[in-house]
Amino acid sequence: MHVFDELAGEYEEVVFFHDPPTGLRAIVAIHSTTLGPALGGTRFYPFTSEQEALHDVLRLARGMTYKAAAAGLDLGGGKAVVVGDPKRMKNEELLRAYGRFIETLGGRYITAEDIGTSRDDMDIIRRETRYVTGVSPELGGSGDPSIATAYGVYLGMTACAEEAWQEHTLKGRRVAVQGVGKVGYHLVRHLVEAGATVVVSDVDVDAVGKVVRDFGVETAEPEKIHAQDCDIFAPCAMGAVIRDDTIPELKCRVVAGSANNQLERSEHGEALAEAGIVYAPDYVINAGGLINVADELQGYHPERARARIQSIYRTLRQIFHIARDRHISTAAAADAFALERIGKVGRVRLYWVPGGRGWAKIWDRG
């Protein structure tokens, strides 16, 4: 019964899958298919409990609904988690079993990579199901989405710079990047090329070493990076970094990064606004990867995808305007922006057309 309490009537479908021969335990949460099929990555992570895994997949799926809507995509929101340590458990047998599981959902959920999974994993899953994106270019895919995500975050930071300092540049700004994995690494490259001063942290010392060698950036302790004296704090690791104990320690003018669910609770968006900190809502600024892999559903075209990612800058400018105009936080403004689009175009549904012709728009008057 506790599972139903978690769903609270908000989610369309939550599916649990267990494959004893491979040890696969997976959960797929479909939050909404109002705008189209639910697209979201598969997170492979050693959760401490099944309850923690369920809580994570639910909040991530909700975020994907808002992300797709705000990005102007004809997609809904969903997410998947695989419970376990990917360094010990992940293998071809498990991934193919997972692919067969995704296939049974009939296209209501389309997966992609996330923490703990990679492009190579998506290629293996593709052998069992067509409902996967982020595969290798040889298979018609767009490859690693982290490059696109980092590009979108960089563009979003320039929108934040305009809001905070009325400057369309990051040159001379000091940016503290928390997490230099796949997205964080590419973001640091953009920032250094733009003339910013960068300080980084990560629990993975090898990741820190690589970014220091390649870009000559400064480093900080992982537990103190949010308290760095900087212009922009960029959370690019796990979520819930903006919370009661960290907000008073922030010494920045802008919070803008790639991590999902950066606010531990919704009211923390209000707290940032009250502190005079410009917050770039996470699901808006980090939508580049989603936009990139979503383009595969039309036959991937790199230039078209890149042009769509550039819309992140304009969307953030709109959200900042809404926040000022309605006297609300940017977090609340982003939610309003996404929900208004869902309400306006929600009757345009996507249905799978048999015979390999893909998704077709059908006006649903029901």
CSV table of C-alpha atoms in Angstrom, one decimal, residues 27-318:
chain,number,residue,atom,x,y,z
A,27,ILE,CA,11.6,-0.1,-12.2
A,28,VAL,CA,10.1,2.1,-15.0
A,29,ALA,CA,8.0,5.0,-14.0
A,30,ILE,CA,5.8,6.7,-16.7
A,31,HIS,CA,4.7,10.0,-15.3
A,32,SER,CA,2.8,11.4,-18.3
A,33,THR,CA,2.3,10.7,-22.0
A,34,THR,CA,0.0,13.7,-22.6
A,35,LEU,CA,2.4,15.2,-25.1
A,36,GLY,CA,3.8,11.9,-26.4
A,37,PRO,CA,5.7,8.8,-25.4
A,38,ALA,CA,7.7,9.1,-22.2
A,39,LEU,CA,11.4,9.4,-22.9
A,40,GLY,CA,14.0,9.3,-20.1
A,41,GLY,CA,17.3,7.6,-19.2
A,42,THR,CA,18.1,4.5,-17.4
A,43,ARG,CA,20.0,5.0,-14.1
A,44,PHE,CA,22.0,2.0,-12.9
A,45,TYR,CA,22.8,2.6,-9.3
A,46,PRO,CA,23.5,0.7,-6.0
A,47,PHE,CA,20.4,2.0,-4.1
A,48,THR,CA,20.4,1.2,-0.5
A,49,SER,CA,16.8,-0.1,-0.7
A,50,GLU,CA,14.0,-0.7,-3.1
A,51,GLN,CA,12.1,2.2,-1.5
A,52,GLU,CA,15.0,4.5,-2.3
A,53,ALA,CA,15.0,3.3,-5.9
A,54,LEU,CA,11.3,3.9,-6.2
A,55,HIS,CA,11.5,7.4,-4.7
A,56,ASP,CA,14.3,8.3,-7.1
A,57,VAL,CA,12.6,7.0,-10.3
A,58,LEU,CA,9.4,8.7,-9.4
A,59,ARG,CA,10.9,12.2,-8.9
A,60,LEU,CA,13.1,11.8,-12.0
A,61,ALA,CA,10.1,10.8,-14.1
A,62,ARG,CA,8.1,13.8,-13.0
A,63,GLY,CA,11.1,16.0,-13.9
A,64,MET,CA,11.3,14.5,-17.4
A,65,THR,CA,7.6,15.5,-18.0
A,66,TYR,CA,8.4,19.1,-17.2
A,67,LYS,CA,11.7,19.0,-19.1
A,68,ALA,CA,10.2,17.8,-22.3
A,69,ALA,CA,7.3,20.2,-22.1
A,70,ALA,CA,9.6,23.2,-21.4
A,71,ALA,CA,11.9,22.2,-24.2
A,72,GLY,CA,9.0,22.2,-26.7
A,73,LEU,CA,9.2,18.5,-27.4
A,74,ASP,CA,6.3,16.2,-28.3
A,75,LEU,CA,7.3,13.8,-25.6
A,76,GLY,CA,6.1,12.9,-22.1
A,77,GLY,CA,8.1,12.0,-19.0
A,78,GLY,CA,9.4,8.7,-17.8
A,79,LYS,CA,12.5,7.3,-16.2
A,80,ALA,CA,14.0,3.9,-15.3
A,81,VAL,CA,16.3,2.6,-12.6
A,82,VAL,CA,18.2,-0.6,-12.4
A,83,VAL,CA,19.1,-1.6,-8.8
A,84,GLY,CA,22.7,-2.7,-8.3
A,85,ASP,CA,26.4,-1.8,-8.8
A,86,PRO,CA,27.0,-1.3,-12.5
A,87,LYS,CA,30.7,-2.1,-12.0
A,88,ARG,CA,29.9,-5.6,-10.7
A,89,MET,CA,26.5,-6.5,-12.2
A,90,LYS,CA,26.3,-4.9,-15.7
A,91,ASN,CA,26.8,-7.4,-18.6
A,92,GLU,CA,25.3,-8.3,-21.9
A,93,GLU,CA,22.9,-10.8,-20.5
A,94,LEU,CA,21.4,-8.3,-18.0
A,95,LEU,CA,21.2,-5.5,-20.5
A,96,ARG,CA,19.5,-7.7,-23.1
A,97,ALA,CA,17.0,-8.8,-20.5
A,98,TYR,CA,16.4,-5.2,-19.7
A,99,GLY,CA,15.9,-4.5,-23.4
A,100,ARG,CA,13.2,-7.2,-23.6
A,101,PHE,CA,11.5,-5.6,-20.6
A,102,ILE,CA,11.4,-2.2,-22.4
A,103,GLU,CA,10.0,-3.9,-25.5
A,104,THR,CA,7.0,-5.2,-23.5
A,105,LEU,CA,5.9,-1.6,-22.8
A,106,GLY,CA,5.1,-1.1,-26.5
A,107,GLY,CA,6.7,2.3,-26.9
A,108,ARG,CA,5.0,4.1,-24.0
A,109,TYR,CA,8.5,4.4,-22.6
A,110,ILE,CA,11.7,5.1,-24.6
A,111,THR,CA,15.0,4.8,-22.8
A,112,ALA,CA,18.4,6.5,-23.1
A,113,GLU,CA,21.6,6.6,-21.0
A,114,ASP,CA,21.9,8.1,-17.6
A,115,ILE,CA,24.2,7.6,-14.5
A,116,GLY,CA,25.7,4.1,-14.6
A,117,THR,CA,24.8,3.5,-18.3
A,118,SER,CA,26.5,4.4,-21.5
A,119,ARG,CA,26.2,4.5,-25.3
A,120,ASP,CA,27.6,1.0,-25.6
A,121,ASP,CA,24.9,-0.2,-23.2
A,122,MET,CA,22.2,1.5,-25.3
A,123,ASP,CA,23.6,-0.4,-28.4
A,124,ILE,CA,23.2,-3.7,-26.6
A,125,ILE,CA,19.7,-2.8,-25.4
A,126,ARG,CA,18.9,-1.8,-29.1
A,127,ARG,CA,19.4,-5.4,-30.0
A,128,GLU,CA,16.2,-6.3,-28.1
A,129,THR,CA,14.1,-3.2,-28.6
A,130,ARG,CA,13.6,-0.2,-30.9
A,131,TYR,CA,12.5,2.0,-28.0
A,132,VAL,CA,16.0,3.3,-27.2
A,133,THR,CA,17.9,6.5,-28.1
A,134,GLY,CA,21.5,7.6,-27.6
A,135,VAL,CA,22.8,4.7,-29.7
A,136,SER,CA,26.0,4.8,-31.8
A,137,PRO,CA,25.9,6.8,-35.0
A,138,GLU,CA,26.4,3.6,-36.9
A,139,LEU,CA,23.0,2.5,-35.7
A,140,GLY,CA,21.4,5.9,-36.6
A,141,GLY,CA,21.9,7.4,-33.2
A,142,SER,CA,23.3,10.7,-31.8
A,143,GLY,CA,25.9,9.1,-29.6
A,144,ASP,CA,26.9,10.4,-26.1
A,145,PRO,CA,24.3,13.0,-25.0
A,146,SER,CA,26.5,14.6,-22.4
A,147,ILE,CA,28.2,16.8,-25.0
A,148,ALA,CA,24.8,18.3,-25.9
A,149,THR,CA,23.8,18.6,-22.3
A,150,ALA,CA,27.0,20.6,-21.5
A,151,TYR,CA,26.5,22.8,-24.5
A,152,GLY,CA,22.9,23.6,-23.3
A,153,VAL,CA,24.1,24.4,-19.8
A,154,TYR,CA,26.8,26.7,-21.1
A,155,LEU,CA,24.2,28.6,-23.2
A,156,GLY,CA,21.9,28.7,-20.2
A,157,MET,CA,24.7,30.3,-18.1
A,158,THR,CA,25.0,33.1,-20.6
A,159,ALA,CA,21.2,33.8,-20.1
A,160,CYS,CA,21.9,33.8,-16.4
A,161,ALA,CA,24.7,36.3,-16.9
A,162,GLU,CA,22.4,38.6,-18.7
A,163,GLU,CA,19.9,38.3,-15.9
A,164,ALA,CA,22.4,38.8,-13.1
A,165,TRP,CA,24.9,41.3,-14.6
A,166,GLN,CA,23.3,42.4,-17.9
A,167,GLU,CA,26.3,41.0,-19.7
A,168,HIS,CA,26.2,38.4,-22.5
A,169,THR,CA,29.5,36.9,-21.6
A,170,LEU,CA,31.1,34.6,-19.0
A,171,LYS,CA,34.6,36.1,-19.5
A,172,GLY,CA,36.2,36.8,-16.1
A,173,ARG,CA,33.4,35.1,-14.1
A,174,ARG,CA,34.4,32.5,-11.5
A,175,VAL,CA,32.5,29.3,-11.8
A,176,ALA,CA,32.5,26.5,-9.2
A,177,VAL,CA,31.6,23.2,-10.9
A,178,GLN,CA,30.4,20.4,-8.6
A,179,GLY,CA,31.0,17.1,-10.5
A,180,VAL,CA,33.2,16.7,-13.5
A,181,GLY,CA,31.9,13.5,-15.0
A,182,LYS,CA,30.7,13.3,-18.6
A,183,VAL,CA,28.7,16.5,-18.6
A,184,GLY,CA,30.8,18.5,-16.1
A,185,TYR,CA,34.0,17.8,-18.1
A,186,HIS,CA,32.6,19.2,-21.3
A,187,LEU,CA,31.0,22.1,-19.4
A,188,VAL,CA,34.5,23.0,-18.0
A,189,ARG,CA,35.9,23.0,-21.5
A,190,HIS,CA,33.2,25.5,-22.7
A,191,LEU,CA,33.8,27.7,-19.6
A,192,VAL,CA,37.6,27.8,-20.0
A,193,GLU,CA,37.3,28.6,-23.7
A,194,ALA,CA,34.9,31.5,-22.8
A,195,GLY,CA,37.5,33.0,-20.5
A,196,ALA,CA,36.0,32.0,-17.2
A,197,THR,CA,38.0,31.0,-14.1
A,198,VAL,CA,36.9,27.5,-13.0
A,199,VAL,CA,37.2,25.6,-9.7
A,200,VAL,CA,36.0,22.0,-9.7
A,201,SER,CA,35.3,19.1,-7.3
A,202,ASP,CA,34.3,15.5,-7.6
A,203,VAL,CA,34.4,12.4,-5.3
A,204,ASP,CA,36.1,10.6,-8.2
A,205,VAL,CA,39.8,11.7,-7.9
A,206,ASP,CA,40.6,10.4,-11.4
A,207,ALA,CA,37.9,12.6,-12.9
A,208,VAL,CA,39.3,15.6,-11.1
A,209,GLY,CA,42.8,14.7,-12.2
A,210,LYS,CA,41.7,14.5,-15.9
A,211,VAL,CA,40.0,17.9,-15.9
A,212,VAL,CA,43.0,19.5,-14.1
A,213,ARG,CA,45.5,18.1,-16.6
A,214,ASP,CA,43.4,19.1,-19.6
A,215,PHE,CA,42.2,22.5,-18.6
A,216,GLY,CA,44.5,23.7,-15.7
A,217,VAL,CA,41.6,24.5,-13.4
A,218,GLU,CA,41.6,24.9,-9.6
A,219,THR,CA,40.2,22.3,-7.2
A,220,ALA,CA,38.1,22.2,-4.0
A,221,GLU,CA,36.9,19.6,-1.5
A,222,PRO,CA,33.6,18.0,-2.7
A,223,GLU,CA,31.8,18.9,0.6
A,224,LYS,CA,32.9,22.5,0.3
A,225,ILE,CA,32.5,23.3,-3.4
A,226,HIS,CA,29.0,24.9,-2.9
A,227,ALA,CA,30.5,27.4,-0.4
A,228,GLN,CA,33.2,28.7,-2.8
A,229,ASP,CA,33.3,32.4,-3.3
A,230,CYS,CA,32.2,32.5,-6.9
A,231,ASP,CA,29.9,34.1,-9.5
A,232,ILE,CA,28.2,30.9,-10.6
A,233,PHE,CA,27.7,27.6,-8.7
A,234,ALA,CA,27.2,24.7,-11.1
A,235,PRO,CA,25.8,21.5,-9.6
A,236,CYS,CA,26.6,18.8,-12.0
A,237,ALA,CA,26.5,15.7,-9.8
A,238,MET,CA,23.7,14.1,-7.8
A,239,GLY,CA,20.6,16.1,-6.9
A,240,ALA,CA,19.2,17.8,-3.7
A,241,VAL,CA,22.3,19.9,-3.2
A,242,ILE,CA,20.3,23.1,-2.7
A,243,ARG,CA,18.8,22.5,0.8
A,244,ASP,CA,18.4,24.1,4.2
A,245,ASP,CA,22.0,23.6,5.3
A,246,THR,CA,23.7,24.6,2.0
A,247,ILE,CA,21.7,27.7,1.0
A,248,PRO,CA,23.1,29.9,3.8
A,249,GLU,CA,26.6,28.9,2.8
A,250,LEU,CA,26.2,29.9,-0.9
A,251,LYS,CA,28.5,32.7,-2.0
A,252,CYS,CA,27.3,33.1,-5.5
A,253,ARG,CA,25.0,35.2,-7.6
A,254,VAL,CA,23.8,32.4,-9.9
A,255,VAL,CA,23.0,28.7,-9.5
A,256,ALA,CA,23.1,26.9,-12.9
A,257,GLY,CA,24.2,23.4,-13.5
A,258,SER,CA,23.3,20.0,-15.1
A,259,ALA,CA,22.3,18.0,-12.1
A,260,ASN,CA,18.7,16.8,-11.9
A,261,ASN,CA,16.4,17.8,-9.0
A,262,GLN,CA,18.9,20.3,-7.5
A,263,LEU,CA,16.3,21.6,-5.1
A,264,GLU,CA,15.7,19.2,-2.2
A,265,ARG,CA,12.2,20.7,-1.8
A,266,SER,CA,10.2,23.1,-4.0
A,267,GLU,CA,10.3,25.9,-1.4
A,268,HIS,CA,14.1,26.0,-1.8
A,269,GLY,CA,13.4,27.8,-5.1
A,270,GLU,CA,11.7,30.6,-3.1
A,271,ALA,CA,14.7,30.6,-0.7
A,272,LEU,CA,17.1,31.2,-3.5
A,273,ALA,CA,15.0,34.1,-4.8
A,274,GLU,CA,14.8,35.7,-1.4
A,275,ALA,CA,18.6,35.4,-1.1
A,276,GLY,CA,18.9,37.3,-4.4
A,277,ILE,CA,20.3,34.3,-6.3
A,278,VAL,CA,19.4,33.7,-9.9
A,279,TYR,CA,18.4,30.1,-10.2
A,280,ALA,CA,18.3,28.4,-13.6
A,281,PRO,CA,15.7,25.6,-13.2
A,282,ASP,CA,17.5,22.4,-13.7
A,283,TYR,CA,15.1,20.7,-16.1
A,284,VAL,CA,15.2,23.7,-18.4
A,285,ILE,CA,19.0,24.3,-18.5
A,286,ASN,CA,20.0,20.6,-18.7
A,287,ALA,CA,17.6,19.7,-21.5
A,288,GLY,CA,20.3,19.6,-24.2
A,289,GLY,CA,20.8,15.9,-23.9
A,290,LEU,CA,17.1,15.1,-24.1
A,291,ILE,CA,16.7,17.4,-27.1
A,292,ASN,CA,19.6,15.7,-28.9
A,293,VAL,CA,18.4,12.1,-28.4
A,294,ALA,CA,14.8,13.1,-29.2
A,295,ASP,CA,16.0,14.2,-32.6
A,296,GLU,CA,16.8,10.5,-33.3
A,297,LEU,CA,13.0,9.8,-33.4
A,298,GLN,CA,12.9,11.8,-36.7
A,299,GLY,CA,16.1,10.5,-38.1
A,300,TYR,CA,19.1,12.2,-36.4
A,301,HIS,CA,20.3,15.5,-37.9
A,302,PRO,CA,23.1,17.1,-35.9
A,303,GLU,CA,22.6,20.7,-37.2
A,304,ARG,CA,18.9,20.5,-36.5
A,305,ALA,CA,19.5,19.1,-33.0
A,306,ARG,CA,22.1,21.8,-32.2
A,307,ALA,CA,19.7,24.6,-33.4
A,308,ARG,CA,17.0,23.2,-31.1
A,309,ILE,CA,19.4,23.1,-28.1
A,310,GLN,CA,20.1,26.8,-28.7
A,311,SER,CA,16.5,27.4,-27.7
A,312,ILE,CA,17.5,26.8,-24.1
A,313,TYR,CA,18.9,30.3,-23.9
A,314,ARG,CA,15.6,31.8,-25.1
A,315,THR,CA,13.5,29.6,-22.9
A,316,LEU,CA,15.4,30.7,-19.8
A,317,ARG,CA,15.0,34.3,-20.8
A,318,GLN,CA,11.2,33.8,-21.0
